[in-house]
Amino acid sequence: MGKAVIIACDFAGRKELEAFLDQFEGETLYLKIGMELFYAEGPEIVREIKRRGHKIFLDLKLHDIPNTVKKAMAVLSRLDVDICNVHAAGTKAMMEAALEGLTREDGTRPLLIAVTQLTSTSQERMTEDLLIDHPLDEVVMHYAKNAADSGLDGVVCSPLEAGKVHDVCGKSFLTITPGVRFADSEVGDQVRVTTPEKAKELGSDYIVVGRPITAAPDPVAAYRRCVKEFLG
Ligand code: C5P
């Protein structure tokens, strides 16, 4: 399983995305498409990106009853995305159903990744709002283990957690890690950040990088720098 830099395409619509992609003439990219763009433009945006030859991590974070998730995953599988995801909080039964729905008749399927606890959830909110009173890092590892036991391919986590996830879930269990910044760039609203080079050292399999590339004065140069630091 190769490592890659995934660009988080948090654009409001097709026009902004196309303007961004046009700068990368002839290059095959790995793009993360989230709810905003998908809900604004619909599945056609996915087909268009695939027509341009790029790979897609469709970040829709499904969480519903197993049967509904299974059917929704079958639709995403037909869209030919490369990675999609679910909330591990949906239970092992839901994750197993997701995997089933995703698997095509010929046995192939996109990679399936779990979201553990969102980084926006603090220990305090988890305890008070969700009545989960275990330590946050224990909950994250438990959810990761549930995902691995359900046959999923990996989790989204911080690069700082990648080593522990690999220890608990196995070396080949993928860690997809956002929160990446160049040593000399703006941190923005991210709290715990690491450089692409450090993420590589910590064992991240895929890094998800948004604004350090999309908001750079020269996005192509920023992307190349990121690839060089992470893969080089
Ligand atoms: O612009 P930036 O590099 O911060 O973008 C990171 C991307 O990763 C965004 O799309 C963000 O929603 C996503 N993400 C994150 N932290 C998580 C999960 C997803 O930053 N824990």
Tab-separated table of C-alpha atoms and ligand atoms in Angstrom:
chain	number	residue	atom	x	y	z
A	1	MET	CA	0.000	0.000	0.000
A	2	GLY	CA	1.731	3.172	-1.183
A	3	LYS	CA	2.009	6.360	0.812
A	4	ALA	CA	0.502	9.563	-0.557
A	5	VAL	CA	-0.182	13.223	0.029
A	6	ILE	CA	-3.944	13.813	-0.120
A	7	ILE	CA	-5.026	17.384	-0.851
A	8	ALA	CA	-8.096	18.475	1.158
A	9	CYS	CA	-10.239	20.272	-1.430
A	10	ASP	CA	-12.348	22.360	0.929
A	11	PHE	CA	-13.741	24.548	-1.845
A	12	ALA	CA	-17.267	25.981	-1.957
A	13	GLY	CA	-18.021	24.829	-5.489
A	14	ARG	CA	-16.959	23.422	-8.851
A	15	LYS	CA	-15.521	26.687	-10.187
A	16	GLU	CA	-13.039	27.053	-7.341
A	17	LEU	CA	-12.072	23.374	-7.554
A	18	GLU	CA	-11.518	23.525	-11.319
A	19	ALA	CA	-9.395	26.667	-11.037
A	20	PHE	CA	-7.270	24.856	-8.479
A	21	LEU	CA	-6.923	21.643	-10.500
A	22	ASP	CA	-6.125	23.467	-13.740
A	23	GLN	CA	-2.798	24.503	-12.222
A	24	PHE	CA	-1.737	20.835	-12.010
A	25	GLU	CA	-1.955	20.066	-15.748
A	26	GLY	CA	-0.936	16.468	-16.481
A	27	GLU	CA	-0.398	15.456	-12.847
A	28	THR	CA	-2.299	12.683	-11.041
A	29	LEU	CA	-3.392	13.864	-7.605
A	30	TYR	CA	-5.108	12.327	-4.577
A	31	LEU	CA	-7.968	14.622	-3.532
A	32	LYS	CA	-10.157	14.676	-0.434
A	33	ILE	CA	-13.692	15.782	-1.258
A	34	GLY	CA	-15.809	16.630	1.757
A	35	MET	CA	-19.442	17.233	2.540
A	36	GLU	CA	-19.469	20.879	1.447
A	37	LEU	CA	-18.405	20.249	-2.124
A	38	PHE	CA	-20.302	16.961	-2.461
A	39	TYR	CA	-23.577	18.424	-1.171
A	40	ALA	CA	-23.140	21.544	-3.316
A	41	GLU	CA	-22.291	19.775	-6.565
A	42	GLY	CA	-23.576	16.227	-6.174
A	43	PRO	CA	-22.003	12.982	-7.439
A	44	GLU	CA	-21.192	14.558	-10.799
A	45	ILE	CA	-18.250	16.361	-9.200
A	46	VAL	CA	-16.788	12.966	-8.285
A	47	ARG	CA	-17.233	11.673	-11.833
A	48	GLU	CA	-15.579	14.786	-13.224
A	49	ILE	CA	-12.545	14.430	-10.962
A	50	LYS	CA	-12.235	10.758	-11.915
A	51	ARG	CA	-12.437	11.741	-15.599
A	52	ARG	CA	-9.462	14.021	-14.958
A	53	GLY	CA	-7.623	10.919	-13.718
A	54	HIS	CA	-7.313	11.846	-10.047
A	55	LYS	CA	-7.874	9.624	-7.017
A	56	ILE	CA	-10.571	10.483	-4.489
A	57	PHE	CA	-10.967	10.170	-0.748
A	58	LEU	CA	-14.682	10.907	-0.346
A	59	ASP	CA	-14.952	12.191	3.210
A	60	LEU	CA	-18.669	11.876	3.997
A	61	LYS	CA	-18.337	10.166	7.403
A	62	LEU	CA	-21.424	7.947	7.215
A	63	HIS	CA	-23.214	7.080	10.469
A	64	ASP	CA	-26.668	5.456	10.376
A	65	ILE	CA	-28.302	2.065	10.880
A	66	PRO	CA	-26.300	-0.769	9.243
A	67	ASN	CA	-28.756	-1.399	6.409
A	68	THR	CA	-28.858	2.260	5.361
A	69	VAL	CA	-25.070	2.578	5.472
A	70	LYS	CA	-24.674	-0.631	3.474
A	71	LYS	CA	-26.914	0.675	0.687
A	72	ALA	CA	-25.309	4.109	0.669
A	73	MET	CA	-21.868	2.504	0.440
A	74	ALA	CA	-22.959	0.456	-2.566
A	75	VAL	CA	-23.776	3.745	-4.320
A	76	LEU	CA	-20.390	5.277	-3.411
A	77	SER	CA	-18.642	2.131	-4.613
A	78	ARG	CA	-20.284	2.535	-8.024
A	79	LEU	CA	-18.952	6.099	-8.109
A	80	ASP	CA	-15.510	4.504	-8.156
A	81	VAL	CA	-13.991	6.504	-5.301
A	82	ASP	CA	-10.719	5.232	-3.834
A	83	ILE	CA	-11.323	5.821	-0.106
A	84	CYS	CA	-14.518	6.478	1.830
A	85	ASN	CA	-15.274	6.588	5.525
A	86	VAL	CA	-17.702	5.984	8.387
A	87	HIS	CA	-17.902	6.923	12.064
A	88	ALA	CA	-16.612	4.077	14.236
A	89	ALA	CA	-19.258	5.176	16.769
A	90	GLY	CA	-21.819	3.538	14.461
A	91	THR	CA	-20.728	0.152	15.947
A	92	LYS	CA	-18.962	-2.874	14.512
A	93	ALA	CA	-22.214	-4.091	12.942
A	94	MET	CA	-22.471	-0.837	11.009
A	95	MET	CA	-18.829	-0.979	9.898
A	96	GLU	CA	-19.227	-4.578	8.734
A	97	ALA	CA	-22.369	-3.617	6.806
A	98	ALA	CA	-20.506	-0.697	5.240
A	99	LEU	CA	-17.780	-3.042	4.053
A	100	GLU	CA	-20.346	-5.409	2.589
A	101	GLY	CA	-22.102	-2.629	0.714
A	102	LEU	CA	-18.815	-1.324	-0.616
A	103	THR	CA	-17.633	-4.658	-2.034
A	104	ARG	CA	-18.373	-4.973	-5.749
A	105	GLU	CA	-19.451	-8.176	-7.457
A	106	ASP	CA	-15.905	-8.838	-8.638
A	107	GLY	CA	-14.634	-8.606	-5.034
A	108	THR	CA	-12.889	-5.226	-5.458
A	109	ARG	CA	-13.807	-2.230	-3.312
A	110	PRO	CA	-12.594	1.232	-2.269
A	111	LEU	CA	-10.598	1.425	0.964
A	112	LEU	CA	-12.781	1.965	4.026
A	113	ILE	CA	-11.522	4.127	6.867
A	114	ALA	CA	-13.074	4.928	10.243
A	115	VAL	CA	-13.294	8.231	12.041
A	116	THR	CA	-12.715	7.620	15.767
A	117	GLN	CA	-13.477	10.609	17.997
A	118	LEU	CA	-13.474	13.878	16.074
A	119	THR	CA	-10.639	16.167	17.140
A	120	SER	CA	-13.290	18.808	17.876
A	121	THR	CA	-14.548	16.601	20.754
A	122	SER	CA	-12.731	17.300	24.018
A	123	GLN	CA	-12.543	14.977	27.004
A	124	GLU	CA	-14.986	17.248	28.824
A	125	ARG	CA	-17.590	17.263	26.011
A	126	MET	CA	-17.234	13.502	25.561
A	127	THR	CA	-17.868	12.932	29.251
A	128	GLU	CA	-20.641	15.477	29.731
A	129	ASP	CA	-22.458	15.402	26.377
A	130	LEU	CA	-21.911	11.770	25.405
A	131	LEU	CA	-21.599	10.184	28.862
A	132	ILE	CA	-18.425	8.387	27.772
A	133	ASP	CA	-16.231	8.456	30.841
A	134	HIS	CA	-13.115	6.642	29.617
A	135	PRO	CA	-10.007	8.680	28.769
A	136	LEU	CA	-10.198	10.115	25.246
A	137	ASP	CA	-7.037	8.384	23.983
A	138	GLU	CA	-8.360	5.046	25.255
A	139	VAL	CA	-11.643	5.623	23.402
A	140	VAL	CA	-9.763	6.488	20.194
A	141	MET	CA	-7.669	3.289	20.380
A	142	HIS	CA	-10.717	1.183	21.246
A	143	TYR	CA	-12.602	2.554	18.227
A	144	ALA	CA	-9.552	1.928	16.039
A	145	LYS	CA	-9.421	-1.679	17.272
A	146	ASN	CA	-13.145	-2.074	16.558
A	147	ALA	CA	-12.549	-0.790	13.036
A	148	ALA	CA	-9.680	-3.245	12.511
A	149	ASP	CA	-11.751	-6.121	13.937
A	150	SER	CA	-14.574	-5.211	11.547
A	151	GLY	CA	-12.213	-5.581	8.590
A	152	LEU	CA	-11.738	-1.883	7.836
A	153	ASP	CA	-8.497	-0.647	6.309
A	154	GLY	CA	-7.554	2.139	8.688
A	155	VAL	CA	-8.478	5.243	10.643
A	156	VAL	CA	-8.183	8.982	10.440
A	157	CYS	CA	-5.960	10.108	13.310
A	158	SER	CA	-3.306	12.594	14.345
A	159	PRO	CA	0.226	11.830	13.104
A	160	LEU	CA	1.085	11.789	16.819
A	161	GLU	CA	-1.214	8.757	17.250
A	162	ALA	CA	-0.074	6.889	14.123
A	163	GLY	CA	2.571	4.805	15.906
A	164	LYS	CA	0.203	3.682	18.639
A	165	VAL	CA	-2.521	2.813	16.101
A	166	HIS	CA	-0.008	0.658	14.225
A	167	ASP	CA	1.018	-1.028	17.497
A	168	VAL	CA	-2.594	-1.793	18.427
A	169	CYS	CA	-4.055	-2.578	14.989
A	170	GLY	CA	-1.069	-3.824	12.996
A	171	LYS	CA	1.509	-2.275	10.666
A	172	SER	CA	-0.657	-2.595	7.562
A	173	PHE	CA	-3.652	-0.833	9.164
A	174	LEU	CA	-3.660	2.580	7.507
A	175	THR	CA	-3.281	5.890	9.304
A	176	ILE	CA	-4.633	8.888	7.426
A	177	THR	CA	-3.466	11.994	9.197
A	178	PRO	CA	-4.544	15.641	8.912
A	179	GLY	CA	-3.038	18.437	11.022
A	180	VAL	CA	0.011	18.866	8.795
A	181	ARG	CA	1.846	22.185	8.446
A	182	PHE	CA	5.183	23.284	6.997
A	183	ALA	CA	7.661	24.327	9.656
A	184	ASP	CA	7.478	27.937	8.435
A	185	SER	CA	3.732	28.247	7.638
A	186	GLU	CA	0.552	29.429	9.387
A	187	VAL	CA	-1.002	26.932	11.805
A	188	GLY	CA	-4.532	28.383	11.375
A	189	ASP	CA	-7.189	26.683	13.505
A	190	GLN	CA	-5.280	23.398	13.840
A	191	VAL	CA	-3.943	22.786	17.331
A	192	ARG	CA	-1.546	19.841	17.306
A	193	VAL	CA	0.372	19.996	14.044
A	194	THR	CA	3.369	18.209	12.553
A	195	THR	CA	5.427	18.792	9.424
A	196	PRO	CA	5.202	16.364	6.464
A	197	GLU	CA	8.694	15.141	7.331
A	198	LYS	CA	7.748	14.483	10.961
A	199	ALA	CA	4.518	12.724	9.865
A	200	LYS	CA	6.654	10.408	7.745
A	201	GLU	CA	8.932	9.719	10.697
A	202	LEU	CA	5.917	8.957	12.918
A	203	GLY	CA	4.616	6.397	10.428
A	204	SER	CA	1.635	8.151	8.786
A	205	ASP	CA	0.535	6.312	5.668
A	206	TYR	CA	-1.340	9.196	4.038
A	207	ILE	CA	-1.204	12.846	5.061
A	208	VAL	CA	-4.203	15.101	4.395
A	209	VAL	CA	-3.067	18.640	3.644
A	210	GLY	CA	-5.469	21.477	2.874
A	211	ARG	CA	-4.659	25.144	3.294
A	212	PRO	CA	-0.855	24.846	3.270
A	213	ILE	CA	-1.363	23.842	-0.399
A	214	THR	CA	-4.733	25.316	-1.430
A	215	ALA	CA	-4.109	28.760	0.097
A	216	ALA	CA	-0.423	28.966	-0.870
A	217	PRO	CA	0.653	31.692	-3.291
A	218	ASP	CA	1.985	28.874	-5.501
A	219	PRO	CA	-0.075	25.728	-4.788
A	220	VAL	CA	1.930	23.558	-7.209
A	221	ALA	CA	5.216	24.457	-5.510
A	222	ALA	CA	3.657	23.888	-2.068
A	223	TYR	CA	2.357	20.473	-3.176
A	224	ARG	CA	5.766	19.473	-4.535
A	225	ARG	CA	7.440	20.569	-1.318
A	226	CYS	CA	4.975	18.494	0.659
A	227	VAL	CA	5.542	15.401	-1.495
A	228	LYS	CA	9.301	15.855	-1.244
A	229	GLU	CA	9.200	16.170	2.560
A	230	PHE	CA	6.760	13.272	3.051
A	231	LEU	CA	7.837	10.795	0.389
A	232	GLY	CA	11.322	11.970	-0.512
B	1	C5P	O1	-6.536	23.058	5.725
B	1	C5P	P1	-6.121	21.908	6.590
B	1	C5P	O2	-4.771	21.316	6.226
B	1	C5P	O3	-6.253	22.210	8.071
B	1	C5P	O4	-7.200	20.778	6.240
B	1	C5P	C1	-7.262	19.558	6.917
B	1	C5P	C2	-8.417	18.741	6.426
B	1	C5P	O5	-8.528	17.583	7.231
B	1	C5P	C3	-9.768	19.443	6.494
B	1	C5P	O6	-10.558	18.982	5.410
B	1	C5P	C4	-10.328	18.983	7.818
B	1	C5P	O7	-11.721	18.994	7.827
B	1	C5P	C5	-9.796	17.551	7.887
B	1	C5P	N1	-9.694	17.000	9.227
B	1	C5P	C6	-8.929	17.583	10.231
B	1	C5P	N2	-8.879	17.009	11.468
B	1	C5P	C7	-9.538	15.879	11.722
B	1	C5P	C8	-10.314	15.267	10.739
B	1	C5P	C9	-10.358	15.865	9.488
B	1	C5P	O8	-8.308	18.607	9.998
B	1	C5P	N3	-9.420	15.318	12.896
